[in-house]
Tab-separated table of C-alpha atoms in Angstrom:
chain	number	residue	atom	x	y	z
H	1	MET	CA	17.860	43.493	11.931
H	2	LYS	CA	19.585	46.941	11.406
H	3	GLN	CA	19.205	48.204	7.906
H	4	LEU	CA	21.705	50.537	5.969
H	5	THR	CA	22.006	54.197	6.021
H	6	THR	CA	20.818	55.401	2.599
H	7	GLU	CA	24.525	56.737	1.650
H	8	LYS	CA	25.562	52.865	2.611
H	9	LYS	CA	22.953	51.966	0.920
H	10	GLN	CA	23.569	53.276	-2.369
H	11	ASN	CA	27.169	52.385	-2.170
H	12	LEU	CA	26.492	48.589	-1.652
H	13	GLU	CA	24.031	49.106	-4.832
H	14	GLN	CA	26.982	50.395	-6.505
H	15	LEU	CA	29.210	47.322	-5.233
H	16	ILE	CA	26.456	44.757	-6.310
H	17	GLU	CA	26.220	46.581	-9.850
H	18	GLU	CA	30.177	46.498	-10.370
H	19	ILE	CA	30.561	42.714	-9.902
H	20	SER	CA	27.250	42.351	-11.982
H	21	ARG	CA	29.276	44.006	-14.655
H	22	TYR	CA	32.433	42.136	-14.076
H	23	GLU	CA	30.114	38.777	-14.268
H	24	GLN	CA	28.628	39.299	-17.318
H	25	ILE	CA	31.992	40.232	-19.080
H	26	VAL	CA	32.951	36.661	-17.590
H	27	ASN	CA	29.650	34.968	-19.632
H	28	GLN	CA	31.155	36.341	-22.881
H	29	TRP	CA	34.884	34.925	-22.296
H	30	ASP	CA	35.398	31.074	-23.583
H	31	LYS	CA	34.672	28.236	-21.296
H	32	ASN	CA	38.729	27.653	-20.316
H	33	GLN	CA	39.253	31.006	-18.836
H	34	GLN	CA	35.660	30.413	-17.154
H	35	VAL	CA	37.092	28.370	-15.208
H	36	VAL	CA	39.983	30.228	-14.787
H	37	VAL	CA	37.934	32.829	-13.244
H	38	GLU	CA	35.386	30.321	-11.189
H	39	ARG	CA	38.316	28.844	-9.592
H	40	LEU	CA	39.949	32.000	-8.493
H	41	LYS	CA	36.556	32.817	-7.024
H	42	LYS	CA	36.246	29.499	-5.181
H	43	ALA	CA	39.659	29.859	-3.800
H	44	ILE	CA	39.210	33.407	-2.701
H	45	GLU	CA	35.716	32.232	-0.736
H	46	THR	CA	37.289	29.326	0.660
H	47	LEU	CA	39.944	31.217	2.463
H	48	HIS	CA	37.236	34.292	3.279
H	49	LYS	CA	35.256	31.529	4.852
H	50	GLU	CA	38.151	30.032	6.908
H	51	ALA	CA	39.209	33.398	8.220
H	52	LEU	CA	35.328	34.338	8.862
H	53	THR	CA	35.311	31.173	10.890
H	54	ARG	CA	38.136	31.828	12.910
H	55	LEU	CA	36.900	35.406	13.911
H	56	ILE	CA	33.522	33.911	14.839
H	57	LYS	CA	35.202	31.355	17.372
H	58	THR	CA	37.229	33.944	18.602
H	59	VAL	CA	34.641	36.673	18.984
H	60	LYS	CA	32.016	34.128	20.236
H	61	LYS	CA	34.662	32.863	22.938
H	62	GLU	CA	35.271	36.593	23.972
H	63	ALA	CA	32.099	38.591	23.188
H	64	LEU	CA	29.394	37.103	22.523
H	65	PRO	CA	26.812	39.734	22.600
H	66	ALA	CA	29.321	41.644	20.254
H	67	LEU	CA	28.709	38.523	17.593
H	68	LYS	CA	25.182	38.642	17.887
H	69	GLU	CA	24.956	42.636	17.185
H	70	ALA	CA	27.009	42.721	14.171
H	71	VAL	CA	25.045	39.423	12.986
H	72	GLU	CA	22.059	42.008	13.330
H	73	ASP	CA	23.677	44.178	10.009
H	74	GLU	CA	22.035	43.007	7.305
H	75	VAL	CA	25.165	43.039	4.965
H	76	VAL	CA	26.543	40.861	7.469
H	77	TYR	CA	24.253	38.635	8.399
H	78	GLY	CA	24.249	37.998	4.104
H	79	LEU	CA	27.481	37.365	3.867
H	80	LEU	CA	27.764	34.731	6.748
H	81	ARG	CA	24.781	32.951	5.030
H	82	TYR	CA	26.693	33.194	1.855
H	83	HIS	CA	29.273	30.868	3.296
H	84	ASP	CA	26.653	28.641	5.648
H	85	LEU	CA	28.338	30.262	8.682
H	86	ILE	CA	24.648	30.528	10.319
H	87	LYS	CA	21.586	29.244	9.631
H	88	PRO	CA	18.687	31.444	8.864
H	89	PRO	CA	16.207	31.477	11.684
H	90	THR	CA	13.568	28.435	12.149
H	91	PRO	CA	9.934	29.452	11.372
H	92	PRO	CA	7.503	28.001	14.125
H	93	LEU	CA	6.204	24.519	13.850
H	94	GLU	CA	3.197	24.959	12.646
H	95	GLN	CA	3.942	27.750	9.786
H	96	ARG	CA	6.262	24.718	8.733
H	97	ILE	CA	3.333	22.161	8.536
H	98	GLU	CA	1.359	24.523	6.415
H	99	GLN	CA	4.340	24.675	4.270
H	100	ALA	CA	4.507	21.349	3.906
H	101	LEU	CA	0.748	21.210	3.044
H	102	GLU	CA	1.076	23.666	0.342
H	103	THR	CA	3.861	21.636	-1.612
H	104	VAL	CA	1.036	18.523	-1.916
H	105	ARG	CA	-2.117	20.620	-2.386
H	106	PRO	CA	-1.824	21.095	-6.238
H	107	GLY	CA	-1.732	17.419	-7.040
H	108	LEU	CA	-4.603	16.717	-4.184
H	109	LYS	CA	-6.437	19.812	-5.912
H	110	SER	CA	-5.861	18.285	-9.239
H	111	HIS	CA	-7.944	15.640	-8.308
H	112	HIS	CA	-10.699	17.273	-6.330
H	113	GLY	CA	-9.201	17.294	-3.145
H	114	ASP	CA	-7.420	18.789	-0.262
H	115	VAL	CA	-5.469	18.431	3.321
H	116	GLU	CA	-6.247	19.893	6.599
H	117	LEU	CA	-4.157	20.016	9.527
H	118	VAL	CA	-6.188	19.027	12.768
H	119	ALA	CA	-3.788	19.106	15.308
H	120	ILE	CA	-0.064	19.677	16.252
H	121	LYS	CA	0.497	16.677	19.782
H	122	LEU	CA	4.038	17.739	20.992
H	123	PRO	CA	6.779	16.472	20.907
H	124	ASP	CA	6.312	14.772	17.819
H	125	THR	CA	2.912	13.948	16.270
H	126	VAL	CA	0.584	15.982	13.775
H	127	GLU	CA	-2.825	14.847	12.698
H	128	VAL	CA	-4.240	15.692	9.137
H	129	LYS	CA	-7.375	15.115	7.370
H	130	LEU	CA	-7.892	14.806	3.760
H	131	VAL	CA	-10.894	16.323	2.465
H	132	GLY	CA	-12.809	16.124	-1.032
H	133	THR	CA	-12.953	13.095	-3.201
H	134	CYS	CA	-9.310	12.372	-1.527
H	135	SER	CA	-11.114	11.804	1.745
H	136	ASN	CA	-12.581	8.152	0.802
H	137	CYS	CA	-10.078	7.444	-2.045
H	138	PRO	CA	-8.990	3.807	-2.582
H	139	ALA	CA	-5.147	5.021	-2.847
H	140	SER	CA	-5.760	7.745	0.042
H	141	THR	CA	-3.422	5.331	2.288
H	142	LEU	CA	-0.754	6.026	-0.317
H	143	THR	CA	-1.155	9.760	-0.882
H	144	MET	CA	-0.810	10.072	3.050
H	145	LYS	CA	2.313	8.081	3.194
H	146	GLN	CA	4.261	9.180	-0.106
H	147	GLY	CA	2.727	13.036	0.109
H	148	VAL	CA	1.364	14.434	2.961
H	149	GLU	CA	3.491	12.979	5.522
H	150	GLN	CA	6.451	12.737	3.323
H	151	ALA	CA	6.297	16.700	3.110
H	152	ILE	CA	5.685	17.110	6.757
H	153	LYS	CA	8.471	15.511	7.729
H	154	THR	CA	10.751	17.042	5.181
H	155	TYR	CA	9.681	20.226	6.801
H	156	CYS	CA	9.705	18.841	10.294
H	157	PRO	CA	12.261	16.631	10.763
H	158	GLU	CA	11.433	17.039	14.691
H	159	ILE	CA	7.699	15.074	13.402
H	160	THR	CA	8.014	11.619	13.640
H	161	LYS	CA	4.502	10.082	13.507
H	162	VAL	CA	1.594	11.820	10.935
H	163	ILE	CA	-1.898	10.322	11.300
H	164	SER	CA	-4.657	10.752	9.092
H	165	VAL	CA	-8.307	11.325	11.164
H	166	ASN	CA	-10.608	10.737	8.144
H	167	HIS	CA	-12.100	7.997	8.879
H	168	THR	CA	-11.163	6.650	12.687
H	169	VAL	CA	-14.185	7.255	14.116
H	170	THR	CA	-15.461	6.272	17.687
H	171	TYR	CA	-18.703	4.519	16.835
H	172	THR	CA	-21.535	3.671	19.593
H	173	GLY	CA	-22.986	1.522	16.874
H	174	GLU	CA	-26.451	0.571	15.410
H	175	LYS	CA	-27.134	-2.875	17.932
H	176	ILE	CA	-29.541	-4.868	15.977
H	177	GLU	CA	-32.396	-5.746	18.246
H	178	SER	CA	-35.092	-8.469	16.429
H	179	PRO	CA	-38.192	-9.656	18.462
H	180	PHE	CA	-38.214	-12.536	15.709
H	181	ALA	CA	-34.532	-13.396	15.704
H	182	ALA	CA	-32.803	-12.490	18.850
H	183	SER	CA	-30.710	-15.459	18.910
H	184	GLN	CA	-29.329	-14.636	15.661
H	185	ASP	CA	-28.903	-11.110	15.598
H	186	ALA	CA	-27.348	-11.183	19.202
H	187	GLY	CA	-23.669	-9.349	19.178
H	188	TRP	CA	-24.144	-7.921	15.748
H	189	VAL	CA	-23.719	-4.339	15.504
H	190	ALA	CA	-24.116	-1.866	12.403
H	191	LEU	CA	-20.986	0.159	12.160
H	192	ALA	CA	-20.852	1.484	8.356
H	193	ARG	CA	-22.511	1.742	5.281
H	194	ILE	CA	-20.850	0.094	2.121
H	195	ASP	CA	-20.277	3.204	0.437
H	196	GLU	CA	-17.992	4.260	3.385
H	197	ILE	CA	-15.728	1.597	2.877
H	198	PRO	CA	-12.941	2.647	0.462
H	199	ASN	CA	-13.434	0.112	-2.968
H	200	GLY	CA	-9.847	-1.602	-2.872
H	201	GLY	CA	-9.201	0.416	0.515
H	202	ILE	CA	-9.500	0.038	4.414
H	203	LEU	CA	-11.925	1.745	6.734
H	204	PRO	CA	-10.399	2.119	10.760
H	205	LEU	CA	-13.344	1.941	13.114
H	206	GLU	CA	-13.601	1.902	16.974
H	207	ILE	CA	-16.257	0.609	19.034
H	208	GLU	CA	-16.194	0.424	23.030
H	209	GLY	CA	-12.375	0.448	22.584
H	210	LEU	CA	-11.998	-2.288	19.924
H	211	LYS	CA	-10.039	-1.016	17.024
H	212	LEU	CA	-11.146	-3.013	13.733
H	213	ILE	CA	-10.656	-2.790	10.116
H	214	LEU	CA	-13.342	-3.112	7.663
H	215	VAL	CA	-11.900	-4.004	4.213
H	216	ARG	CA	-13.988	-3.895	0.860
H	217	LYS	CA	-13.483	-5.286	-2.465
H	218	ASP	CA	-16.791	-4.554	-4.604
H	219	GLU	CA	-19.240	-5.831	-2.772
H	220	THR	CA	-17.858	-8.136	-0.277
H	221	VAL	CA	-16.558	-6.991	2.807
H	222	LYS	CA	-13.748	-8.174	5.277
H	223	GLY	CA	-13.567	-7.334	9.006
H	224	TYR	CA	-10.365	-7.684	10.989
H	225	ARG	CA	-8.508	-6.430	14.243
H	226	ASN	CA	-6.569	-3.056	13.677
H	227	SER	CA	-3.528	-5.070	14.793
H	228	CYS	CA	-0.151	-6.387	13.225
H	229	MET	CA	0.680	-9.853	14.204
H	230	HIS	CA	4.230	-8.621	14.807
H	231	LEU	CA	4.154	-6.187	17.852
H	232	ALA	CA	0.448	-5.332	17.962
H	233	MET	CA	1.086	-2.433	15.908
H	234	PRO	CA	-1.998	-0.267	14.025
H	235	LEU	CA	-2.676	-1.400	10.819
H	236	ASP	CA	-4.793	1.079	9.156
H	237	THR	CA	-1.725	3.852	8.129
H	238	GLY	CA	-0.233	1.307	5.955
H	239	GLU	CA	-0.400	0.875	2.410
H	240	VAL	CA	-2.659	-0.892	-0.124
H	241	GLU	CA	-1.823	-2.285	-3.280
H	242	ASP	CA	-3.556	-5.070	-5.215
H	243	GLY	CA	-5.251	-6.697	-2.323
H	244	VAL	CA	-2.246	-6.618	0.079
H	245	LEU	CA	-1.870	-4.580	3.368
H	246	THR	CA	1.483	-3.545	4.597
H	247	CYS	CA	2.237	-2.598	7.933
H	248	LEU	CA	3.741	0.510	8.092
H	249	HIS	CA	5.952	0.013	11.008
H	250	HIS	CA	8.113	-3.019	10.062
H	251	GLY	CA	6.902	-4.079	6.579
H	252	PHE	CA	4.871	-7.004	7.244
H	253	LYS	CA	2.375	-7.904	4.424
H	254	TYR	CA	-1.323	-9.516	4.741
H	255	HIS	CA	-3.556	-10.824	2.102
H	256	LEU	CA	-6.818	-9.169	3.017
H	257	GLU	CA	-9.040	-11.363	1.486
H	258	THR	CA	-7.814	-14.130	3.548
H	259	GLY	CA	-5.992	-12.150	6.459
H	260	GLU	CA	-3.040	-14.535	5.884
H	261	CYS	CA	0.597	-12.723	6.703
H	262	LEU	CA	2.655	-13.000	3.678
H	263	THR	CA	5.578	-12.133	5.360
H	264	SER	CA	5.443	-15.084	7.587
H	265	PRO	CA	3.178	-17.626	6.344
H	266	GLY	CA	0.795	-19.521	8.478
H	267	ILE	CA	-0.149	-16.742	10.325
H	268	PHE	CA	-3.316	-14.879	10.305
H	269	LEU	CA	-4.921	-11.877	10.943
H	270	GLU	CA	-7.617	-12.093	13.787
H	271	ALA	CA	-10.897	-11.476	11.771
H	272	TYR	CA	-14.229	-10.647	13.049
H	273	PRO	CA	-17.844	-11.665	11.304
H	274	VAL	CA	-18.878	-9.303	8.666
H	275	LYS	CA	-22.357	-9.557	6.853
H	276	ARG	CA	-24.654	-6.944	4.782
H	277	ARG	CA	-27.666	-5.960	5.918
H	278	GLY	CA	-29.086	-3.578	2.984
H	279	GLU	CA	-26.562	-1.013	2.719
H	280	LYS	CA	-25.575	-1.268	6.324
H	281	VAL	CA	-22.264	-3.623	7.279
H	282	LEU	CA	-22.786	-5.509	10.589
H	283	VAL	CA	-19.396	-6.732	12.533
H	284	LYS	CA	-20.005	-9.199	14.958
H	285	VAL	CA	-18.172	-8.152	17.809
H	286	ALA	CA	-19.696	-10.178	21.127
């Protein structure tokens, strides 16, 4: 952007000071007088904006390079921005994502947590990771949707999917083999420890292409396929409140204790048998 010469800059500063001086005088007038001045100011600005709009259309049609050169002047640029006739340059996507994350960090840090950008997958997907206490908090799903996801979509309208990669880990699994009870242990896989599952929340897991969610309430754990019964959308990005999981995509609700769909009663999530062995949580996947 073109910088003003010293002389022009001094002239501009004097003009700004003069405008400021008149504003201070008007501020001392009574409300009725101020209203008159404000309406006069608005009328003049509207006239100027209309004139500038017509000028831009003409110059743009006849000499676009000249218009671009004019906008390089900081005074012209400032005036056009004042009248909302041009938009400020859009920062790079990664910079805007980081700006969005900065807006939610104070709240996360107040609970000894934070959020990190993991990956940008163009054209419309961002992966983030909650860290600290936020990584396994029962309210982490709510934090993602109402905090992190909303902030990113506000700063980056082109992003439509914000995915948390906190707990989505591909497990090879620890298969249980017992020479004394081979038949009763066949097909059981140790997928997590009890303390890895948020109490009152869910833990998404994947083993050999099978996507599951583990649900914990105190010492009781349930296992379901990570698939909404409506269009098979993933459930792990949904909200959990009072034992009810709401699918993010179309709002279907499930009672996690029974797996029943509250939106369409009589339909149940596909359940997988779960049992405890000490601190380990075992799921029968075959």
